[in-house]
């Protein structure tokens, strides 16, 4: 496979960071592979020239371009109006300083962002990520993915993403509160229930959402539903914490059901041990699947006999309340902790990457396939490198990409917005039912655009279905 971008640049990868330095060593970016399609190649050249340092963004665009550009041949109106090119350009980007003070008295400065990517189908909507590896490219790929994901939900949601390079680990609650208040004070003019509605993502859970909501309300002097993922006592939807993980499993079930299969007895790998991972685990257990791994950035816990309900309760308390490390789970239940290792070497039937982008490399994908893995359902956003993604697609396994498989989170965020707007709270059962139905509809849309010879190509299906809805709205609204 040839390499598209021969860029004079080294990419230093450390565990949590990815730094680039010009001219230190000639090394191409080997993760974005050249397209066979000359039209895609020339489109990607344009994208690269306009966004030369944004590797993750370029990777995310190429996945879409590969399937949408051939589709445009029969839809010249979108091509003529340069809709795809337009979708690749954020409507608006904010970057701001976040001053805060440590308990020790040390003055700290972080960088905050909000990328308002597309508002063709509704107000900007998407999560906030607090992680030290966050940079503009990562956020832009996340905002770009959100355009297609939110479109797939059919809920009139535009797309945005934001966050900071702030690291919430090892910070006191008081420090987190100070940081969140400073962050939202800077973001305040740009957000609002009909303008831009943030939510959580990596490093932003109920605690952070609560602090941000409190400061927003104080500044606005009014109570509204500006953020989703709120606590249920102040306007949050029931089931929002569970939504992404549960939705991920509902989507996997749809993929299997299409081939008259079920999750029962399937050996499943899960990466991460945060919000998406643990609710994916919970729903897998309910479906009699066997969860054989959890992880965090320190390593992987191998659970050969399968996660039990008691173990899951322990990990939830460890991660959500005590903010502990996954090795503490291994120690408690006498399980093997593989230091610094990802889960992908453990034999499995299905894998649920739920931690972060590019966590499954081409090499990991080969190992997974050789070990018999036949289903991938992406709880995380873009967890597979382009090479891994190509390998899964070529092999023809069930490969549910994040835009579809993890759309349950933003679906219930949309339901939270509706509840806030009408001043009513639905029961857990009602929200769960709507979530399940929506994941089914998303799967049907993937089938509509991605079915080839009795198999569904979810990359094709999800991207084209997501594109069509946004493209129609953009075309109708003129060149704005
Ligand atoms: P959490 O912060 O709750 O959990 C993240 C988990 O992933 C932690 O176990 C964390 O380990 C691990 N992790 C994060 N970054 C890295 C890294 N660079 N290397 C290794 N491990 C890492 O986040 P969420 O569960 O909310 O999000 C997980 C993924 O799901 C993300 O890709 C997010 O974009 C996506 N997503 C989330 C949605 C939501 O509703 N929350 C909705 C849709 C997608 P550690 O604690 O050691 O850092
Ligand atoms: O990636 C995602 O879809 C999220 N982090 C959730 C977005 C939301 O607005 O609920």
Short mmCIF file of N, CA, C and O in Angstrom, two decimals, residues 170-231:
data_model
loop_
_atom_site.label_atom_id
_atom_site.label_comp_id
_atom_site.label_asym_id
_atom_site.label_seq_id
_atom_site.Cartn_x
_atom_site.Cartn_y
_atom_site.Cartn_z
N UNK A 170 -5.53 13.41 39.47
CA UNK A 170 -4.80 13.89 40.64
C UNK A 170 -5.06 15.36 40.98
O UNK A 170 -4.16 16.09 41.39
N UNK A 171 -6.27 15.80 40.74
CA UNK A 171 -6.65 17.15 41.14
C UNK A 171 -7.73 17.03 42.22
O UNK A 171 -8.56 16.10 42.18
N UNK A 172 -7.71 17.98 43.16
CA UNK A 172 -8.75 17.94 44.20
C UNK A 172 -10.07 18.42 43.60
O UNK A 172 -10.09 19.08 42.55
N UNK A 173 -11.18 18.12 44.28
CA UNK A 173 -12.49 18.59 43.81
C UNK A 173 -12.50 20.12 43.71
O UNK A 173 -13.11 20.69 42.81
N UNK A 174 -11.80 20.75 44.64
CA UNK A 174 -11.76 22.22 44.63
C UNK A 174 -11.03 22.73 43.39
O UNK A 174 -11.44 23.71 42.77
N UNK A 175 -9.95 22.05 43.02
CA UNK A 175 -9.21 22.45 41.81
C UNK A 175 -10.06 22.23 40.56
O UNK A 175 -10.09 23.06 39.65
N UNK A 176 -10.77 21.09 40.54
CA UNK A 176 -11.65 20.80 39.39
C UNK A 176 -12.73 21.88 39.29
O UNK A 176 -13.02 22.38 38.20
N UNK A 177 -13.28 22.26 40.43
CA UNK A 177 -14.34 23.27 40.42
C UNK A 177 -13.79 24.61 39.90
O UNK A 177 -14.39 25.25 39.04
N UNK A 178 -12.63 24.99 40.39
CA UNK A 178 -12.02 26.25 39.96
C UNK A 178 -11.76 26.23 38.46
O UNK A 178 -12.03 27.20 37.74
N UNK A 179 -11.24 25.10 37.97
CA UNK A 179 -10.95 24.99 36.54
C UNK A 179 -12.25 25.08 35.73
O UNK A 179 -12.35 25.81 34.75
N UNK A 180 -13.26 24.30 36.14
CA UNK A 180 -14.54 24.26 35.39
C UNK A 180 -15.19 25.64 35.37
O UNK A 180 -15.74 26.06 34.36
N UNK A 181 -15.11 26.36 36.49
CA UNK A 181 -15.73 27.69 36.54
C UNK A 181 -15.01 28.64 35.58
O UNK A 181 -15.63 29.43 34.87
N UNK A 182 -13.68 28.53 35.56
CA UNK A 182 -12.91 29.40 34.66
C UNK A 182 -13.19 29.04 33.20
O UNK A 182 -13.35 29.91 32.35
N UNK A 183 -13.27 27.74 32.94
CA UNK A 183 -13.53 27.26 31.57
C UNK A 183 -14.87 27.80 31.06
O UNK A 183 -14.98 28.35 29.97
N UNK A 184 -15.90 27.65 31.89
CA UNK A 184 -17.24 28.02 31.41
C UNK A 184 -17.41 29.53 31.37
O UNK A 184 -18.17 30.06 30.55
N UNK A 185 -16.68 30.24 32.20
CA UNK A 185 -16.73 31.71 32.14
C UNK A 185 -16.23 32.18 30.78
O UNK A 185 -16.80 33.09 30.16
N UNK A 186 -15.19 31.52 30.28
CA UNK A 186 -14.67 31.89 28.95
C UNK A 186 -15.61 31.45 27.84
O UNK A 186 -15.78 32.14 26.84
N UNK A 187 -16.23 30.29 28.02
CA UNK A 187 -17.10 29.73 26.96
C UNK A 187 -18.49 30.36 26.96
O UNK A 187 -19.22 30.27 25.96
N UNK A 188 -18.83 31.00 28.07
CA UNK A 188 -20.20 31.49 28.30
C UNK A 188 -20.86 32.19 27.10
O UNK A 188 -21.98 31.84 26.73
N UNK A 189 -20.19 33.15 26.46
CA UNK A 189 -20.90 33.87 25.38
C UNK A 189 -21.22 33.00 24.18
O UNK A 189 -22.07 33.36 23.37
N UNK A 190 -20.55 31.87 24.04
CA UNK A 190 -20.70 31.06 22.83
C UNK A 190 -21.74 29.97 22.96
O UNK A 190 -22.05 29.29 21.98
N UNK A 191 -22.28 29.72 24.16
CA UNK A 191 -23.18 28.58 24.33
C UNK A 191 -24.57 29.02 24.80
O UNK A 191 -24.74 30.11 25.32
N UNK A 192 -25.53 28.15 24.61
CA UNK A 192 -26.91 28.44 25.02
C UNK A 192 -27.80 27.36 24.43
O UNK A 192 -27.42 26.71 23.46
N UNK A 193 -28.99 27.17 25.01
CA UNK A 193 -29.82 26.03 24.61
C UNK A 193 -30.26 26.04 23.14
O UNK A 193 -30.58 25.00 22.60
N UNK A 194 -30.29 27.21 22.50
CA UNK A 194 -30.63 27.22 21.06
C UNK A 194 -29.40 27.54 20.23
O UNK A 194 -29.50 27.75 19.02
N UNK A 195 -28.25 27.60 20.90
CA UNK A 195 -27.04 28.03 20.19
C UNK A 195 -26.03 26.89 20.13
O UNK A 195 -25.69 26.38 19.06
N UNK A 196 -25.60 26.43 21.27
CA UNK A 196 -24.57 25.40 21.34
C UNK A 196 -24.69 24.72 22.70
O UNK A 196 -24.64 25.40 23.74
N UNK A 197 -24.87 23.41 22.69
CA UNK A 197 -25.16 22.66 23.92
C UNK A 197 -24.06 21.63 24.17
O UNK A 197 -24.06 20.55 23.58
N UNK A 198 -23.10 21.94 25.04
CA UNK A 198 -22.04 20.97 25.33
C UNK A 198 -22.53 19.77 26.15
O UNK A 198 -23.69 19.73 26.60
N UNK A 199 -21.66 18.78 26.33
CA UNK A 199 -21.95 17.59 27.14
C UNK A 199 -20.59 17.04 27.59
O UNK A 199 -19.57 17.71 27.46
N UNK A 200 -20.57 15.80 28.07
CA UNK A 200 -19.31 15.21 28.53
C UNK A 200 -18.56 14.47 27.43
O UNK A 200 -19.05 14.28 26.32
N UNK A 201 -17.36 14.07 27.74
CA UNK A 201 -16.53 13.19 26.91
C UNK A 201 -15.39 12.76 27.86
O UNK A 201 -15.57 12.81 29.08
N UNK A 202 -14.25 12.37 27.32
CA UNK A 202 -13.16 11.92 28.20
C UNK A 202 -12.85 13.00 29.25
O UNK A 202 -12.68 14.17 28.91
N UNK A 203 -12.78 12.59 30.50
CA UNK A 203 -12.39 13.51 31.57
C UNK A 203 -13.49 14.46 32.00
O UNK A 203 -13.28 15.28 32.90
N UNK A 204 -14.64 14.40 31.37
CA UNK A 204 -15.76 15.26 31.76
C UNK A 204 -16.97 14.38 32.06
O UNK A 204 -17.60 13.83 31.15
N UNK A 205 -17.23 14.22 33.34
CA UNK A 205 -18.34 13.38 33.81
C UNK A 205 -19.29 14.23 34.64
O UNK A 205 -19.25 15.47 34.60
N UNK A 206 -20.14 13.57 35.44
CA UNK A 206 -21.16 14.30 36.22
C UNK A 206 -20.59 15.40 37.11
O UNK A 206 -21.18 16.48 37.23
N UNK A 207 -19.42 15.16 37.71
CA UNK A 207 -18.84 16.19 38.59
C UNK A 207 -18.53 17.47 37.80
O UNK A 207 -18.92 18.58 38.19
N UNK A 208 -17.85 17.31 36.68
CA UNK A 208 -17.44 18.47 35.88
C UNK A 208 -18.67 19.17 35.29
O UNK A 208 -18.75 20.41 35.26
N UNK A 209 -19.63 18.36 34.79
CA UNK A 209 -20.86 18.94 34.21
C UNK A 209 -21.57 19.78 35.27
O UNK A 209 -22.03 20.89 34.99
N UNK A 210 -21.65 19.25 36.50
CA UNK A 210 -22.33 19.98 37.58
C UNK A 210 -21.66 21.32 37.84
O UNK A 210 -22.33 22.36 37.90
N UNK A 211 -20.35 21.32 37.95
CA UNK A 211 -19.63 22.59 38.22
C UNK A 211 -19.80 23.58 37.07
O UNK A 211 -19.95 24.78 37.28
N UNK A 212 -19.79 23.07 35.85
CA UNK A 212 -19.91 23.99 34.70
C UNK A 212 -21.32 24.54 34.61
O UNK A 212 -21.52 25.73 34.36
N UNK A 213 -22.30 23.68 34.86
CA UNK A 213 -23.69 24.13 34.81
C UNK A 213 -23.93 25.21 35.88
O UNK A 213 -24.55 26.24 35.63
N UNK A 214 -23.42 24.95 37.08
CA UNK A 214 -23.61 25.89 38.19
C UNK A 214 -23.05 27.27 37.85
O UNK A 214 -23.70 28.29 38.08
N UNK A 215 -21.86 27.31 37.27
CA UNK A 215 -21.24 28.59 36.93
C UNK A 215 -21.98 29.28 35.78
O UNK A 215 -22.16 30.49 35.79
N UNK A 216 -22.45 28.49 34.83
CA UNK A 216 -23.21 29.06 33.69
C UNK A 216 -24.48 29.74 34.20
O UNK A 216 -24.81 30.86 33.84
N UNK A 217 -25.17 29.03 35.07
CA UNK A 217 -26.44 29.54 35.62
C UNK A 217 -26.19 30.83 36.42
O UNK A 217 -26.97 31.78 36.34
N UNK A 218 -25.07 30.84 37.12
CA UNK A 218 -24.74 32.02 37.93
C UNK A 218 -24.50 33.24 37.02
O UNK A 218 -24.90 34.35 37.32
N UNK A 219 -23.82 32.99 35.89
CA UNK A 219 -23.52 34.08 34.97
C UNK A 219 -24.78 34.55 34.23
O UNK A 219 -24.98 35.73 34.01
N UNK A 220 -25.63 33.58 33.87
CA UNK A 220 -26.82 33.91 33.07
C UNK A 220 -27.95 34.45 33.93
O UNK A 220 -28.78 35.22 33.46
N UNK A 221 -27.97 34.04 35.17
CA UNK A 221 -29.03 34.37 36.12
C UNK A 221 -30.39 33.82 35.65
O UNK A 221 -31.43 34.43 35.82
N UNK A 222 -30.35 32.69 34.97
CA UNK A 222 -31.56 31.99 34.54
C UNK A 222 -31.24 30.50 34.51
O UNK A 222 -30.08 30.12 34.33
N UNK A 223 -32.26 29.66 34.61
CA UNK A 223 -32.06 28.20 34.61
C UNK A 223 -32.51 27.66 33.26
O UNK A 223 -33.67 27.78 32.89
N UNK A 224 -31.58 27.10 32.51
CA UNK A 224 -32.00 26.45 31.27
C UNK A 224 -31.17 25.19 31.04
O UNK A 224 -30.33 24.84 31.85
N UNK A 225 -31.44 24.52 29.94
CA UNK A 225 -30.79 23.21 29.71
C UNK A 225 -29.54 23.29 28.87
O UNK A 225 -29.35 22.47 27.98
N UNK A 226 -28.67 24.25 29.16
CA UNK A 226 -27.52 24.54 28.29
C UNK A 226 -26.55 23.37 28.10
O UNK A 226 -25.87 23.28 27.07
N UNK A 227 -26.45 22.49 29.09
CA UNK A 227 -25.50 21.36 29.01
C UNK A 227 -26.31 20.08 29.18
O UNK A 227 -27.26 20.07 29.98
N UNK A 228 -25.93 19.01 28.49
CA UNK A 228 -26.59 17.73 28.75
C UNK A 228 -25.64 16.83 29.54
O UNK A 228 -24.43 17.05 29.57
N UNK A 229 -26.25 15.81 30.17
CA UNK A 229 -25.47 14.97 31.07
C UNK A 229 -25.57 15.51 32.49
O UNK A 229 -24.79 15.15 33.38
N UNK A 230 -26.56 16.40 32.70
CA UNK A 230 -26.75 16.98 34.04
C UNK A 230 -27.26 15.91 35.00
O UNK A 230 -27.81 14.88 34.59
N UNK A 231 -27.15 16.19 36.29
CA UNK A 231 -27.71 15.27 37.30
C UNK A 231 -29.24 15.30 37.19
O UNK A 231 -29.82 16.32 36.81
#
